[in-house]
Short mmCIF file of C-alpha atoms in Angstrom, two decimals:
data_model
loop_
_atom_site.label_atom_id
_atom_site.label_comp_id
_atom_site.label_asym_id
_atom_site.label_seq_id
_atom_site.Cartn_x
_atom_site.Cartn_y
_atom_site.Cartn_z
CA MET I 1 23.69 0.69 -4.35
CA LYS I 2 20.33 2.63 -5.00
CA PHE I 3 16.86 1.27 -4.67
CA SER I 4 13.39 2.51 -5.40
CA ALA I 5 9.97 1.82 -4.51
CA THR I 6 6.45 3.50 -4.58
CA ILE I 7 2.99 2.31 -3.65
CA PRO I 8 -0.11 4.49 -4.74
CA LEU I 9 -3.32 4.12 -3.06
CA PHE I 10 -6.42 5.16 -5.12
CA LEU I 11 -9.29 6.50 -2.84
CA ALA I 12 -12.92 7.09 -3.95
CA ALA I 13 -16.44 9.79 -3.29
CA PHE I 14 -21.28 10.17 -2.31
CA SER I 15 -24.26 12.58 -0.12
CA SER I 16 -26.12 11.06 2.47
CA ALA I 17 -29.18 13.11 0.94
CA ALA I 18 -30.37 11.55 -2.37
CA PRO I 19 -28.52 13.43 -5.19
CA ILE I 20 -30.43 14.98 -8.06
CA GLU I 21 -27.66 13.33 -10.48
CA ASP I 22 -24.94 11.13 -10.06
CA SER I 23 -22.02 12.62 -7.95
CA SER I 24 -19.79 9.63 -7.72
CA ASN I 25 -16.96 11.41 -9.53
CA VAL I 26 -17.25 14.73 -7.51
CA ASP I 27 -14.15 15.55 -5.39
CA PRO I 28 -14.38 17.64 -2.14
CA GLU I 29 -12.33 20.64 -1.98
CA PRO I 30 -8.73 19.85 -1.44
CA SER I 31 -8.65 22.02 1.77
CA GLY I 32 -10.75 19.55 3.63
CA ILE I 33 -8.67 16.50 3.06
CA PHE I 34 -5.33 16.12 5.03
CA VAL I 35 -3.62 13.46 7.10
CA LYS I 36 -4.95 13.68 10.67
CA ASP I 37 -2.48 11.23 12.00
CA ILE I 38 -0.17 8.47 10.93
CA LYS I 39 1.31 5.80 13.03
CA TYR I 40 3.79 3.12 11.92
CA ASN I 41 5.23 0.05 13.42
CA GLY I 42 7.60 -2.92 12.17
CA SER I 43 11.19 -3.99 11.73
CA GLY I 44 11.36 -2.24 8.31
CA CYS I 45 10.26 1.18 9.91
CA PRO I 46 11.90 1.83 13.31
CA ALA I 47 11.20 5.02 15.10
CA GLY I 48 12.34 8.17 13.27
CA SER I 49 12.78 6.36 9.91
CA VAL I 50 9.45 7.57 8.53
CA SER I 51 8.32 10.73 6.73
CA SER I 52 5.19 11.71 4.89
CA GLN I 53 3.62 14.43 2.49
CA PHE I 54 0.80 15.23 0.16
CA SER I 55 1.30 15.93 -3.44
CA ASP I 56 0.25 19.73 -4.49
CA ASP I 57 -3.45 18.41 -5.59
CA ARG I 58 -3.75 16.30 -2.52
CA LYS I 59 -4.54 13.29 -4.48
CA ILE I 60 -1.17 11.49 -3.88
CA PHE I 61 -0.14 10.79 -0.30
CA THR I 62 3.71 9.85 -0.02
CA VAL I 63 5.29 8.03 3.07
CA THR I 64 9.09 7.77 2.93
CA PHE I 65 11.22 5.18 4.92
CA ASN I 66 15.11 4.98 5.14
CA LYS I 67 15.47 1.33 6.74
CA TYR I 68 13.37 -0.93 4.68
CA GLU I 69 15.79 -3.70 3.65
CA ALA I 70 15.94 -7.36 4.03
CA ASN I 71 19.06 -9.42 3.67
CA ILE I 72 20.01 -13.28 3.44
CA GLY I 73 23.40 -15.20 3.35
CA PRO I 74 26.13 -16.80 5.12
CA LYS I 75 27.36 -13.31 6.39
CA VAL I 76 23.98 -12.10 7.61
CA GLN I 77 23.98 -12.98 11.38
CA LEU I 78 20.17 -12.83 12.18
CA ARG I 79 17.81 -14.92 10.51
CA SER I 80 15.17 -12.32 11.09
CA ASP I 81 17.09 -10.03 8.72
CA ALA I 82 15.59 -12.07 5.78
CA ARG I 83 12.12 -10.76 6.49
CA LYS I 84 11.16 -6.85 7.10
CA ASN I 85 7.57 -5.39 7.59
CA CYS I 86 6.08 -2.12 8.08
CA GLN I 87 2.60 -1.56 9.17
CA LEU I 88 0.85 1.84 8.44
CA ASN I 89 -2.02 3.27 10.36
CA LEU I 90 -3.18 6.15 8.21
CA LYS I 91 -6.05 8.39 9.64
CA LEU I 92 -7.27 10.99 7.04
CA ASN I 93 -9.40 13.95 7.81
CA TYR I 94 -12.13 14.58 4.93
CA PRO I 95 -15.48 16.38 4.75
CA SER I 96 -18.53 15.00 6.23
CA GLY I 97 -20.58 12.76 4.08
CA PHE I 98 -17.62 11.41 2.23
CA GLN I 99 -15.87 7.98 1.93
CA TYR I 100 -12.69 6.61 0.38
CA SER I 101 -11.59 3.16 -0.82
CA VAL I 102 -8.29 1.75 -2.01
CA VAL I 103 -8.50 0.64 -5.63
CA GLY I 104 -4.62 0.24 -6.42
CA PHE I 105 -1.07 -0.27 -5.42
CA ILE I 106 2.17 0.35 -7.19
CA THR I 107 5.49 -0.76 -5.46
CA ARG I 108 8.90 -0.01 -7.08
CA GLY I 109 12.15 -1.32 -5.80
CA TYR I 110 15.55 -3.28 -6.04
CA ALA I 111 16.34 -6.93 -5.75
CA ASP I 112 20.23 -8.28 -5.70
CA ILE I 113 19.85 -11.80 -5.24
CA ASP I 114 21.88 -15.00 -6.27
CA ALA I 115 20.54 -17.99 -7.72
CA ASP I 116 18.60 -20.27 -5.12
CA VAL I 117 17.27 -17.08 -3.46
CA THR I 118 13.61 -16.26 -3.77
CA ALA I 119 12.28 -12.46 -2.96
CA GLU I 120 8.68 -11.72 -2.18
CA ILE I 121 7.04 -8.47 -1.79
CA GLY I 122 3.64 -8.37 -0.03
CA SER I 123 1.01 -5.93 1.12
CA ILE I 124 -2.32 -6.17 2.99
CA TYR I 125 -5.11 -3.59 3.07
CA TYR I 126 -7.95 -3.21 5.63
CA PHE I 127 -9.89 -0.80 7.73
CA SER I 128 -9.84 -0.89 11.36
CA GLY I 129 -12.94 -2.84 12.85
CA GLN I 130 -13.50 -4.70 9.43
CA SER I 131 -12.51 -8.31 8.91
CA GLN I 132 -12.44 -7.96 5.27
CA GLN I 133 -9.00 -7.58 3.74
CA THR I 134 -7.23 -7.77 0.37
CA THR I 135 -3.83 -9.24 -0.22
CA SER I 136 -1.27 -8.92 -2.85
CA ARG I 137 1.98 -10.68 -3.10
CA ASN I 138 4.81 -11.09 -6.08
CA THR I 139 7.73 -13.37 -6.23
CA ILE I 140 11.11 -12.81 -7.74
CA LYS I 141 13.30 -15.84 -8.55
CA GLY I 142 17.26 -15.36 -8.49
CA PRO I 143 19.39 -14.80 -9.94
CA PHE I 144 18.25 -11.23 -10.30
CA HIS I 145 19.99 -7.79 -10.17
CA ALA I 146 17.71 -5.09 -11.29
CA SER I 147 14.88 -2.69 -10.34
CA TYR I 148 11.43 -3.87 -10.32
CA THR I 149 8.00 -2.50 -10.52
CA LYS I 150 4.79 -4.10 -9.04
CA GLU I 151 1.36 -2.95 -9.84
CA ASP I 152 -1.93 -4.02 -8.62
CA ASN I 153 -5.32 -2.36 -9.60
CA ILE I 154 -8.36 -3.40 -7.71
CA ASN I 155 -11.69 -3.55 -9.30
CA VAL I 156 -13.38 -0.12 -8.47
CA ALA I 157 -16.91 -1.67 -8.70
CA THR I 158 -16.10 -4.13 -5.83
CA ALA I 159 -14.12 -1.84 -3.67
CA VAL I 160 -14.97 -1.61 0.25
CA TRP I 161 -15.58 1.95 1.43
CA SER I 162 -14.34 3.60 4.61
CA PRO I 163 -17.00 3.41 7.60
CA CYS I 164 -19.88 5.80 7.00
CA ASP I 165 -20.27 7.19 10.69
CA ALA I 166 -16.79 7.68 11.59
CA GLN I 167 -13.35 8.98 10.22
CA GLY I 168 -11.79 5.62 8.67
CA LEU I 169 -8.49 4.38 9.71
CA ALA I 170 -6.68 2.69 6.96
CA ASN I 171 -4.21 -0.11 7.70
CA ILE I 172 -1.47 -1.11 5.28
CA ASN I 173 0.87 -3.93 6.24
CA THR I 174 3.71 -4.11 3.71
CA ASP I 175 6.52 -6.80 3.99
CA ILE I 176 9.55 -7.98 2.05
CA ARG I 177 11.27 -11.49 2.47
CA LEU I 178 14.18 -13.60 1.21
CA THR I 179 14.30 -17.37 1.42
CA ALA I 180 16.88 -19.82 0.21
CA PRO I 181 17.65 -23.51 0.78
CA PRO I 182 19.13 -24.71 4.06
CA ASN I 183 22.88 -24.27 4.33
CA SER I 184 22.83 -22.53 0.96
CA PRO I 185 26.12 -20.24 -0.07
CA ALA I 186 23.52 -17.88 -1.93
CA ALA I 187 23.13 -14.38 -0.65
CA GLY I 188 20.89 -11.42 -1.80
CA SER I 189 19.24 -8.24 -0.51
CA LEU I 190 15.80 -6.60 -1.19
CA THR I 191 15.17 -3.09 -0.60
CA VAL I 192 12.41 -0.61 -1.35
CA ASP I 193 13.73 2.96 -1.84
CA SER I 194 12.76 6.46 -3.31
CA ILE I 195 13.21 6.69 -7.33
CA ASP I 196 15.38 9.75 -6.81
CA GLY I 197 18.19 7.79 -5.26
CA LYS I 198 17.97 8.81 -1.74
CA PHE I 199 18.21 5.94 0.59
CA GLY I 200 14.53 5.31 1.69
CA THR I 201 11.32 3.80 0.96
CA LYS I 202 8.41 5.68 -0.68
CA PHE I 203 4.80 4.73 -0.86
CA GLU I 204 2.45 6.98 -2.83
CA TYR I 205 -1.35 6.91 -1.97
CA ARG I 206 -3.41 8.25 -4.66
CA LEU I 207 -6.86 9.45 -3.06
CA GLN I 208 -10.17 9.42 -5.09
CA TRP I 209 -13.32 10.55 -3.36
CA ARG I 210 -17.07 10.07 -3.55
CA SER I 211 -19.97 11.55 -1.60
CA ALA I 212 -21.03 8.91 1.07
CA GLN I 213 -23.61 6.34 0.27
CA CYS I 214 -24.74 6.20 3.97
CA GLY I 215 -27.91 7.02 5.74
CA THR I 216 -31.29 5.43 5.30
CA LYS I 217 -30.48 4.02 2.00
CA ARG I 218 -27.65 1.71 2.84
CA ARG I 219 -26.96 -1.24 0.58
CA ALA I 220 -28.39 -4.65 1.64
CA VAL I 221 -25.77 -6.82 3.26
CA ASP I 222 -25.75 -9.41 0.27
CA ASP I 223 -24.93 -6.40 -1.96
CA ALA I 224 -22.23 -5.24 0.04
CA PRO I 225 -18.67 -5.70 -1.60
CA VAL I 226 -16.23 -8.04 0.24
CA LEU I 227 -12.66 -6.80 0.00
CA ASN I 228 -11.09 -10.26 0.05
CA GLU I 229 -13.15 -11.22 -2.86
CA MET I 230 -11.96 -8.36 -5.02
CA ASN I 231 -10.92 -8.73 -8.60
CA MET I 232 -7.32 -7.70 -9.08
CA GLU I 233 -7.23 -6.22 -12.56
CA ALA I 234 -4.18 -5.46 -15.02
CA ASN I 235 -1.68 -6.70 -12.26
CA SER I 236 1.84 -6.51 -13.64
CA PHE I 237 5.21 -7.19 -12.66
CA VAL I 238 7.77 -5.39 -14.68
CA VAL I 239 11.70 -5.44 -14.61
CA ASP I 240 13.05 -1.81 -14.91
CA ASN I 241 15.94 -1.24 -17.15
#
């Protein structure tokens, strides 16, 4: 059985010196952007099961998993198999004076669940050292035997940016889970995998940059965006044919 999954993360760009004109859409040179370190941990991503790469234009970062699957049913021995998670800690190297921020996620996967089984796909994004976070969760009710696409677009106007004075560590905690009534004979599986049919989960992070709005002209606290109050725009959940 083949499954698919993809999550893009949009990141955005600002100069600590006052610009002559708006430079919010200016991208730094691609050579200055790369993954400095990536760590992962969780039941859905054991050691050795994760790989990563950048797209040619350096705007899409892809992490691929090969053991991200949840199962439920009478033949499943461990109750813990009904929930899997993977926490990603992504440290990016980017030019001094620039920031980035998440503005959207896309997840593709496959659910094979009986009636009475409910599948959930969730994600939480936050920066290390910050209490603000944004959460997204979608539910699939069985019977369901098809691919799905989960898309969340965060309002860029309220996005929270990476720290001004340090290379920001982005944390993405994803999870999948299955539930059913007690003693139910219903069964199912929920997997995230690559769209090319290889057995693995694929998360794509699209990066958008801006020159940093830091220094003496910091925004007042009352004007700073709060991630857990973000507006989720154009959210969609689509069954793929």
